[in-house]
Amino acid sequence: MSDTRINPTIGRSPLPAEDECWTAVIKRDPGAAGEFFYSVLTTGVYCRPGCSARLPLRENVRFHATSADAEAAGFRPCRRCKPDEPSLTQRRSQFVEAACRLIETSETMPSLTELACEGGVSRFHFHRIFKSVTGCTPKAYAAAHRADRMRETLRDSGTITEAIYDAGFNSHSRFYAKAPEILGMSPARFRRGGEGEQIRFAVGDCSLGKILIAATEQGVCAILLGDHQESLVRDLKDRFPHANLVGGDPEFEALAAKAIGLVEAPTKAVDLPLDIRGTAFQQKIWNAIRKIPAGATTSYGQIANSVGSPGAARAIAGACAANPLAVAVPCHRVVRGDGSLSGYRWDVERKRALLQREAASRGS
Ligand SMILES: [Zn+2]
């Protein structure tokens, strides 16, 4: 499973179901570009989904996993969508990869104009592309990278970038194999919502009501709190719409018990493997939140400063709301600047209860 997770190589995945392919063709879904190609028997031409050419009749359409397959079947590339050349998505990924490399290797942060120039686009366009591929702004990426570099240098083992370069991280494919480590997880995979993955889960009772615990092979990927089993399961399905959700087995129950233990006694150290899914920016924030000790609170503004994005308090609140791991990522310890509780994804009363519990056990 970890293979599929770290290897989102474009064009290598098996052909999606024909119905799905056809739906993407009808919708001219540009997001499906790279997933498959379609050919038209009557014209002898093949296209990528999203092509603006006139829609063919379903009966004349065939699907291919790669452009090479389509050509081997005797079709020639469409002149409009140029399916034999790198797709827009691939070109953007390459462009963003180059920008990341430039940011990492520059002593000072290159200007947006400089970065955009490499790809021949405007500053604004560049900003948008970068964000859509990495999930964070170039500035946040640079700040995150600088923080990593500093931490690693202090630990004397050289920088992450050096380590990656040492490991032969020079080719495009290597970058993508490493991307989940650098970017948190592949943005494409994140959007696909756990496709092809098996997620085990269980719903139980705790002192805060119903609790749902879900885990991948890597670790716990969701801890959700609520009043009703059905709404918790629905929330899990919304977060991982394409994963194969299965009920927990006895081995899983032990993990679930640990997670419940964490909720009941947040000040106790629990060895709980986590599989934290989010964009690079969200992961930065959640990592910062995990450093808040039990019994303490921090403001949204302080978290924003600690991740090198002062003024991003609103984005911090957004990341808290998107947190999939109640208590394990203790977003309940993040409060307003004036100390008031503000909101909580799982009901502000639960936030209050958690904070009271932590304060009490710290005092004891
Ligand atoms: Zn075309």
Coordinates of C-alpha atoms and ligand atoms in Angstrom, one line a residue:
M1 CA 0.0 0.0 0.0
S2 CA 2.8 2.4 0.8
D3 CA 3.9 1.9 -2.8
T4 CA 0.7 3.5 -4.2
R5 CA 1.0 6.2 -1.6
I6 CA 4.5 7.4 -2.6
N7 CA 4.3 6.7 -6.3
P8 CA 1.7 8.8 -7.9
T9 CA 3.4 8.7 -11.3
I10 CA 1.2 10.1 -14.0
G11 CA 0.1 7.8 -16.7
R12 CA 1.1 4.6 -14.9
S13 CA -2.0 3.9 -13.0
P14 CA -4.5 1.3 -14.3
L15 CA -7.3 2.5 -16.6
P16 CA -10.3 3.7 -14.6
A17 CA -13.6 2.0 -15.2
E18 CA -15.0 2.8 -18.7
D19 CA -18.1 4.5 -17.2
E20 CA -16.0 6.9 -15.2
C21 CA -13.8 7.6 -18.2
W22 CA -16.8 8.4 -20.4
T23 CA -18.3 10.7 -17.7
A24 CA -15.0 12.6 -17.6
V25 CA -15.1 12.9 -21.4
I26 CA -18.6 14.2 -21.4
K27 CA -17.8 16.7 -18.6
R28 CA -14.6 17.6 -20.4
D29 CA -13.0 17.2 -16.9
P30 CA -9.5 18.6 -17.1
G31 CA -8.8 17.0 -13.7
A32 CA -8.9 13.6 -15.5
A33 CA -6.0 14.5 -17.8
G34 CA -3.2 12.0 -17.3
E35 CA -5.5 9.4 -15.9
F36 CA -6.4 8.0 -19.3
F37 CA -6.7 8.8 -23.0
Y38 CA -9.6 8.2 -25.4
S39 CA -9.6 7.5 -29.1
V40 CA -12.4 7.9 -31.7
L41 CA -12.7 5.1 -34.2
T42 CA -14.3 7.3 -36.9
T43 CA -11.6 9.9 -36.9
G44 CA -8.5 7.8 -36.0
V45 CA -7.5 10.5 -33.5
Y46 CA -6.9 10.2 -29.7
C47 CA -7.4 12.9 -27.1
R48 CA -6.9 13.5 -23.4
P49 CA -10.1 14.2 -21.4
G50 CA -10.9 17.8 -21.3
C51 CA -10.2 18.3 -25.0
S52 CA -12.4 20.9 -26.6
A53 CA -13.0 18.9 -29.7
R54 CA -16.5 17.9 -30.6
L55 CA -17.9 15.1 -28.4
P56 CA -17.8 11.7 -30.3
L57 CA -20.6 9.1 -30.0
R58 CA -20.0 6.7 -27.1
E59 CA -20.0 3.7 -29.4
N60 CA -17.1 5.0 -31.4
V61 CA -14.9 5.7 -28.3
R62 CA -12.2 3.5 -26.9
F63 CA -10.1 4.2 -23.8
H64 CA -6.3 3.8 -23.2
A65 CA -4.2 4.0 -20.1
T66 CA -1.3 5.8 -21.9
S67 CA -0.7 7.8 -25.0
A68 CA 1.7 5.0 -26.1
D69 CA -1.2 2.5 -25.9
A70 CA -3.4 4.7 -28.0
E71 CA -0.7 5.1 -30.7
A72 CA 0.0 1.3 -30.6
A73 CA -3.6 0.8 -31.4
G74 CA -3.1 2.9 -34.5
F75 CA -4.5 6.3 -33.4
R76 CA -2.7 9.6 -34.0
P77 CA -2.6 12.5 -31.5
C78 CA -5.2 15.3 -31.7
R79 CA -3.8 18.6 -32.8
R80 CA -5.9 20.5 -30.4
C81 CA -5.2 18.9 -27.0
K82 CA -1.7 17.4 -28.0
P83 CA -2.1 14.3 -25.9
D84 CA 1.4 13.1 -26.8
E85 CA 3.0 16.1 -25.1
P86 CA 3.2 16.6 -21.3
S87 CA -0.2 17.7 -20.0
L88 CA -0.9 21.0 -18.4
T89 CA -0.8 19.3 -15.0
Q90 CA 2.5 17.7 -15.7
R91 CA 4.0 21.0 -17.0
R92 CA 2.7 22.8 -13.9
S93 CA 4.2 20.1 -11.6
Q94 CA 7.6 20.4 -13.4
F95 CA 7.4 24.2 -13.2
V96 CA 6.5 24.2 -9.5
E97 CA 9.2 21.6 -8.8
A98 CA 11.8 24.0 -10.4
A99 CA 10.4 26.8 -8.3
C100 CA 10.7 24.8 -5.1
R101 CA 14.2 23.9 -6.0
L102 CA 15.0 27.5 -6.6
I103 CA 13.5 28.6 -3.3
E104 CA 15.4 25.8 -1.5
T105 CA 18.8 26.7 -3.0
S106 CA 18.5 30.5 -2.8
E107 CA 20.1 32.3 0.1
T108 CA 17.3 34.8 0.1
M109 CA 13.7 34.3 -1.0
P110 CA 13.5 34.9 -4.8
S111 CA 10.9 37.4 -5.8
L112 CA 7.6 36.2 -7.3
T113 CA 8.6 37.9 -10.6
E114 CA 11.8 35.9 -10.6
L115 CA 10.0 32.6 -9.9
A116 CA 7.2 33.3 -12.4
C117 CA 9.7 34.2 -15.1
E118 CA 11.1 30.6 -15.1
G119 CA 7.8 29.4 -16.3
G120 CA 7.0 32.4 -18.5
V121 CA 3.8 33.3 -16.6
S122 CA 2.7 36.4 -14.6
R123 CA 3.3 36.7 -10.9
F124 CA -0.3 36.3 -10.1
H125 CA -0.7 33.2 -12.3
F126 CA 2.4 31.7 -10.7
H127 CA 1.2 32.3 -7.2
R128 CA -2.1 30.5 -8.1
I129 CA -0.4 27.5 -9.8
F130 CA 2.1 27.1 -6.9
K131 CA -0.7 27.1 -4.4
S132 CA -2.8 24.6 -6.3
V133 CA 0.1 22.2 -6.6
T134 CA 1.7 22.4 -3.1
G135 CA -1.2 23.6 -1.0
C136 CA 0.7 26.6 0.3
T137 CA 2.0 29.9 -0.9
P138 CA 5.6 30.3 -2.1
K139 CA 6.3 32.4 0.9
A140 CA 4.9 29.8 3.3
Y141 CA 6.9 27.1 1.5
A142 CA 10.1 29.1 1.9
A143 CA 9.4 29.7 5.5
A144 CA 8.7 26.1 6.1
H145 CA 11.8 25.1 4.3
R146 CA 14.0 27.6 6.2
A147 CA 12.6 26.2 9.5
D148 CA 13.4 22.7 8.4
R149 CA 16.8 23.7 7.4
M150 CA 17.5 25.3 10.7
R151 CA 16.2 22.5 12.7
E152 CA 18.2 20.0 10.8
T153 CA 21.4 22.0 10.8
L154 CA 21.1 22.3 14.6
R155 CA 20.8 18.6 14.7
D156 CA 24.1 18.5 12.8
S157 CA 23.0 16.0 10.2
G158 CA 23.0 18.5 7.3
T159 CA 19.8 19.9 5.8
I160 CA 16.9 17.9 4.5
T161 CA 17.6 19.2 1.0
E162 CA 21.2 18.1 1.2
A163 CA 20.0 14.7 2.4
I164 CA 17.6 14.5 -0.5
Y165 CA 20.3 15.6 -3.0
D166 CA 22.7 13.1 -1.5
A167 CA 20.1 10.5 -2.1
G168 CA 20.2 11.3 -5.8
F169 CA 17.1 13.5 -5.8
N170 CA 17.8 15.0 -9.2
S171 CA 15.4 13.5 -11.7
H172 CA 11.7 14.5 -11.9
S173 CA 10.5 11.0 -11.0
R174 CA 12.6 11.0 -7.8
F175 CA 11.1 14.3 -6.8
Y176 CA 7.7 12.8 -7.1
A177 CA 8.7 9.7 -5.2
K178 CA 9.9 12.0 -2.4
A179 CA 7.1 14.6 -2.7
P180 CA 4.9 13.2 0.1
E181 CA 7.8 13.7 2.5
I182 CA 8.5 17.2 1.3
L183 CA 4.9 18.4 0.7
G184 CA 3.2 16.3 3.4
M185 CA 1.5 14.2 0.8
S186 CA 0.9 14.3 -2.9
P187 CA -1.7 17.0 -3.5
A188 CA -3.3 14.9 -6.2
R189 CA -3.7 11.9 -3.8
F190 CA -5.1 14.2 -1.1
R191 CA -7.8 15.4 -3.4
R192 CA -8.6 11.9 -4.5
G193 CA -9.6 11.2 -0.9
G194 CA -7.8 8.0 -0.1
E195 CA -8.5 6.2 -3.3
G196 CA -7.7 2.5 -3.3
E197 CA -6.8 2.5 0.4
Q198 CA -8.3 0.4 3.1
I199 CA -9.2 2.3 6.2
R200 CA -10.3 0.4 9.3
F201 CA -12.6 2.1 11.8
A202 CA -14.6 1.7 14.9
V203 CA -17.2 3.8 16.8
G204 CA -17.3 3.7 20.6
D205 CA -18.3 5.7 23.6
C206 CA -16.2 8.0 25.7
S207 CA -16.9 10.6 28.3
L208 CA -17.4 13.2 25.6
G209 CA -20.0 11.2 23.7
K210 CA -19.5 9.1 20.6
I211 CA -16.0 8.7 19.2
L212 CA -14.9 7.3 15.9
I213 CA -11.4 6.1 15.3
A214 CA -10.0 5.2 11.9
A215 CA -6.6 4.0 10.8
T216 CA -4.6 3.2 7.7
E217 CA -1.6 0.9 7.6
Q218 CA 0.5 3.9 8.6
G219 CA -1.5 4.9 11.7
V220 CA -4.6 6.6 13.0
C221 CA -5.9 8.9 10.3
A222 CA -9.1 10.2 12.1
I223 CA -10.4 10.7 15.6
L224 CA -13.9 12.2 15.4
L225 CA -16.2 13.2 18.2
G226 CA -19.9 13.7 18.1
D227 CA -23.4 12.7 19.3
H228 CA -24.4 10.1 16.8
Q229 CA -22.7 7.1 15.2
E230 CA -24.3 7.8 11.8
S231 CA -23.0 11.4 11.5
L232 CA -19.5 10.3 12.5
V233 CA -19.4 7.6 9.9
R234 CA -20.8 10.1 7.3
D235 CA -18.0 12.5 8.2
L236 CA -15.4 9.8 7.8
K237 CA -16.8 8.9 4.4
D238 CA -16.7 12.6 3.4
R239 CA -13.1 12.8 4.3
F240 CA -12.1 9.6 2.5
P241 CA -14.7 9.3 -0.2
H242 CA -12.8 6.7 -2.2
A243 CA -11.3 4.6 0.5
N244 CA -12.5 1.2 1.3
L245 CA -13.9 1.5 4.9
V246 CA -14.0 -1.6 6.9
G247 CA -15.0 -2.4 10.5
G248 CA -12.2 -2.9 13.0
D249 CA -10.8 -6.3 13.9
P250 CA -9.5 -7.3 17.3
E251 CA -6.1 -6.0 16.5
F252 CA -7.6 -2.7 15.6
E253 CA -9.6 -2.6 18.9
A254 CA -6.4 -2.2 20.8
L255 CA -5.4 0.8 18.7
A256 CA -8.9 2.3 19.3
A257 CA -8.6 1.7 23.0
K258 CA -5.3 3.7 23.0
A259 CA -7.0 6.6 21.2
I260 CA -9.9 6.6 23.6
G261 CA -7.3 6.5 26.4
L262 CA -5.7 9.6 24.9
V263 CA -9.1 11.5 24.9
E264 CA -9.8 10.4 28.5
A265 CA -6.4 11.4 29.8
P266 CA -4.8 13.8 27.4
T267 CA -2.0 14.6 29.8
K268 CA -0.7 11.0 29.8
A269 CA 1.8 10.1 27.1
V270 CA 0.3 7.6 24.7
D271 CA 2.3 6.0 22.0
L272 CA -0.2 6.3 19.1
P273 CA 1.0 6.1 15.5
L274 CA -0.6 8.8 13.5
D275 CA -1.2 9.1 9.7
I276 CA -1.8 12.8 9.4
R277 CA -3.4 13.8 6.1
G278 CA -3.5 17.4 4.9
T279 CA -1.8 19.9 2.7
A280 CA 1.7 21.0 3.5
F281 CA 0.4 24.2 5.1
Q282 CA -2.1 22.3 7.3
Q283 CA 0.6 19.9 8.4
K284 CA 2.8 22.7 9.4
I285 CA 0.1 24.1 11.6
W286 CA -1.0 20.8 13.0
N287 CA 2.7 20.0 13.9
A288 CA 2.9 23.4 15.7
I289 CA -0.3 22.6 17.6
R290 CA 1.0 19.2 18.7
K291 CA 3.8 21.0 20.5
I292 CA 1.3 22.8 22.8
P293 CA 1.6 21.0 26.1
A294 CA -1.5 19.6 27.8
G295 CA -2.9 22.1 30.3
A296 CA -1.6 25.1 28.2
T297 CA -3.4 27.2 25.5
T298 CA -2.1 29.2 22.6
S299 CA -3.8 31.8 20.4
Y300 CA -4.4 31.6 16.7
G301 CA -2.0 34.5 16.3
Q302 CA 0.8 32.8 18.2
I303 CA 0.5 29.6 16.1
A304 CA 0.6 31.8 13.0
N305 CA 3.9 33.4 14.2
S306 CA 5.4 30.0 15.1
V307 CA 4.8 28.7 11.5
G308 CA 6.3 31.8 10.0
S309 CA 3.0 33.2 8.7
P310 CA 2.2 36.2 10.9
G311 CA -1.2 37.6 10.0
A312 CA -2.5 34.1 9.0
A313 CA -4.6 33.7 12.1
R314 CA -7.7 33.1 9.9
A315 CA -5.9 30.3 8.0
I316 CA -4.9 28.8 11.3
A317 CA -8.6 28.7 12.4
G318 CA -9.4 27.1 9.1
A319 CA -6.7 24.4 9.6
C320 CA -8.1 23.8 13.1
A321 CA -11.6 23.3 11.7
A322 CA -10.2 20.8 9.1
N323 CA -8.2 18.8 11.7
P324 CA -9.1 15.1 11.4
L325 CA -7.5 14.1 14.7
A326 CA -9.4 15.4 17.7
V327 CA -7.2 15.5 20.8
A328 CA -4.2 13.8 19.1
V329 CA -3.8 17.1 17.2
P330 CA -4.9 19.2 20.2
C331 CA -6.6 22.1 18.4
H332 CA -8.8 22.5 21.5
R333 CA -5.7 24.2 23.0
V334 CA -5.9 27.0 20.5
V335 CA -8.1 29.9 21.7
R336 CA -8.7 33.5 20.9
G337 CA -6.1 36.2 21.7
D338 CA -8.3 37.3 24.6
G339 CA -8.4 33.8 26.0
S340 CA -12.0 33.1 25.0
L341 CA -12.7 29.7 23.6
S342 CA -14.1 30.6 20.1
G343 CA -15.3 27.6 18.1
Y344 CA -14.5 23.9 18.0
R345 CA -15.0 21.5 15.2
W346 CA -16.5 19.0 17.6
D347 CA -18.7 21.4 19.7
V348 CA -17.3 24.1 21.9
E349 CA -18.7 22.3 25.0
R350 CA -16.3 19.4 24.3
K351 CA -13.5 21.9 24.0
R352 CA -14.3 23.4 27.4
A353 CA -14.5 19.9 29.0
L354 CA -11.1 18.9 27.5
L355 CA -9.4 22.1 28.7
Q356 CA -10.9 21.8 32.2
R357 CA -9.8 18.1 32.4
E358 CA -6.3 19.1 31.4
A359 CA -6.1 22.0 33.8
A360 CA -7.3 19.8 36.6
S361 CA -4.8 17.0 36.0
R362 CA -2.0 19.5 35.7
G363 CA -2.9 21.0 39.0
S364 CA -3.1 17.6 40.7
Ligands
ZN1 ZN -8.1 16.5 -28.6

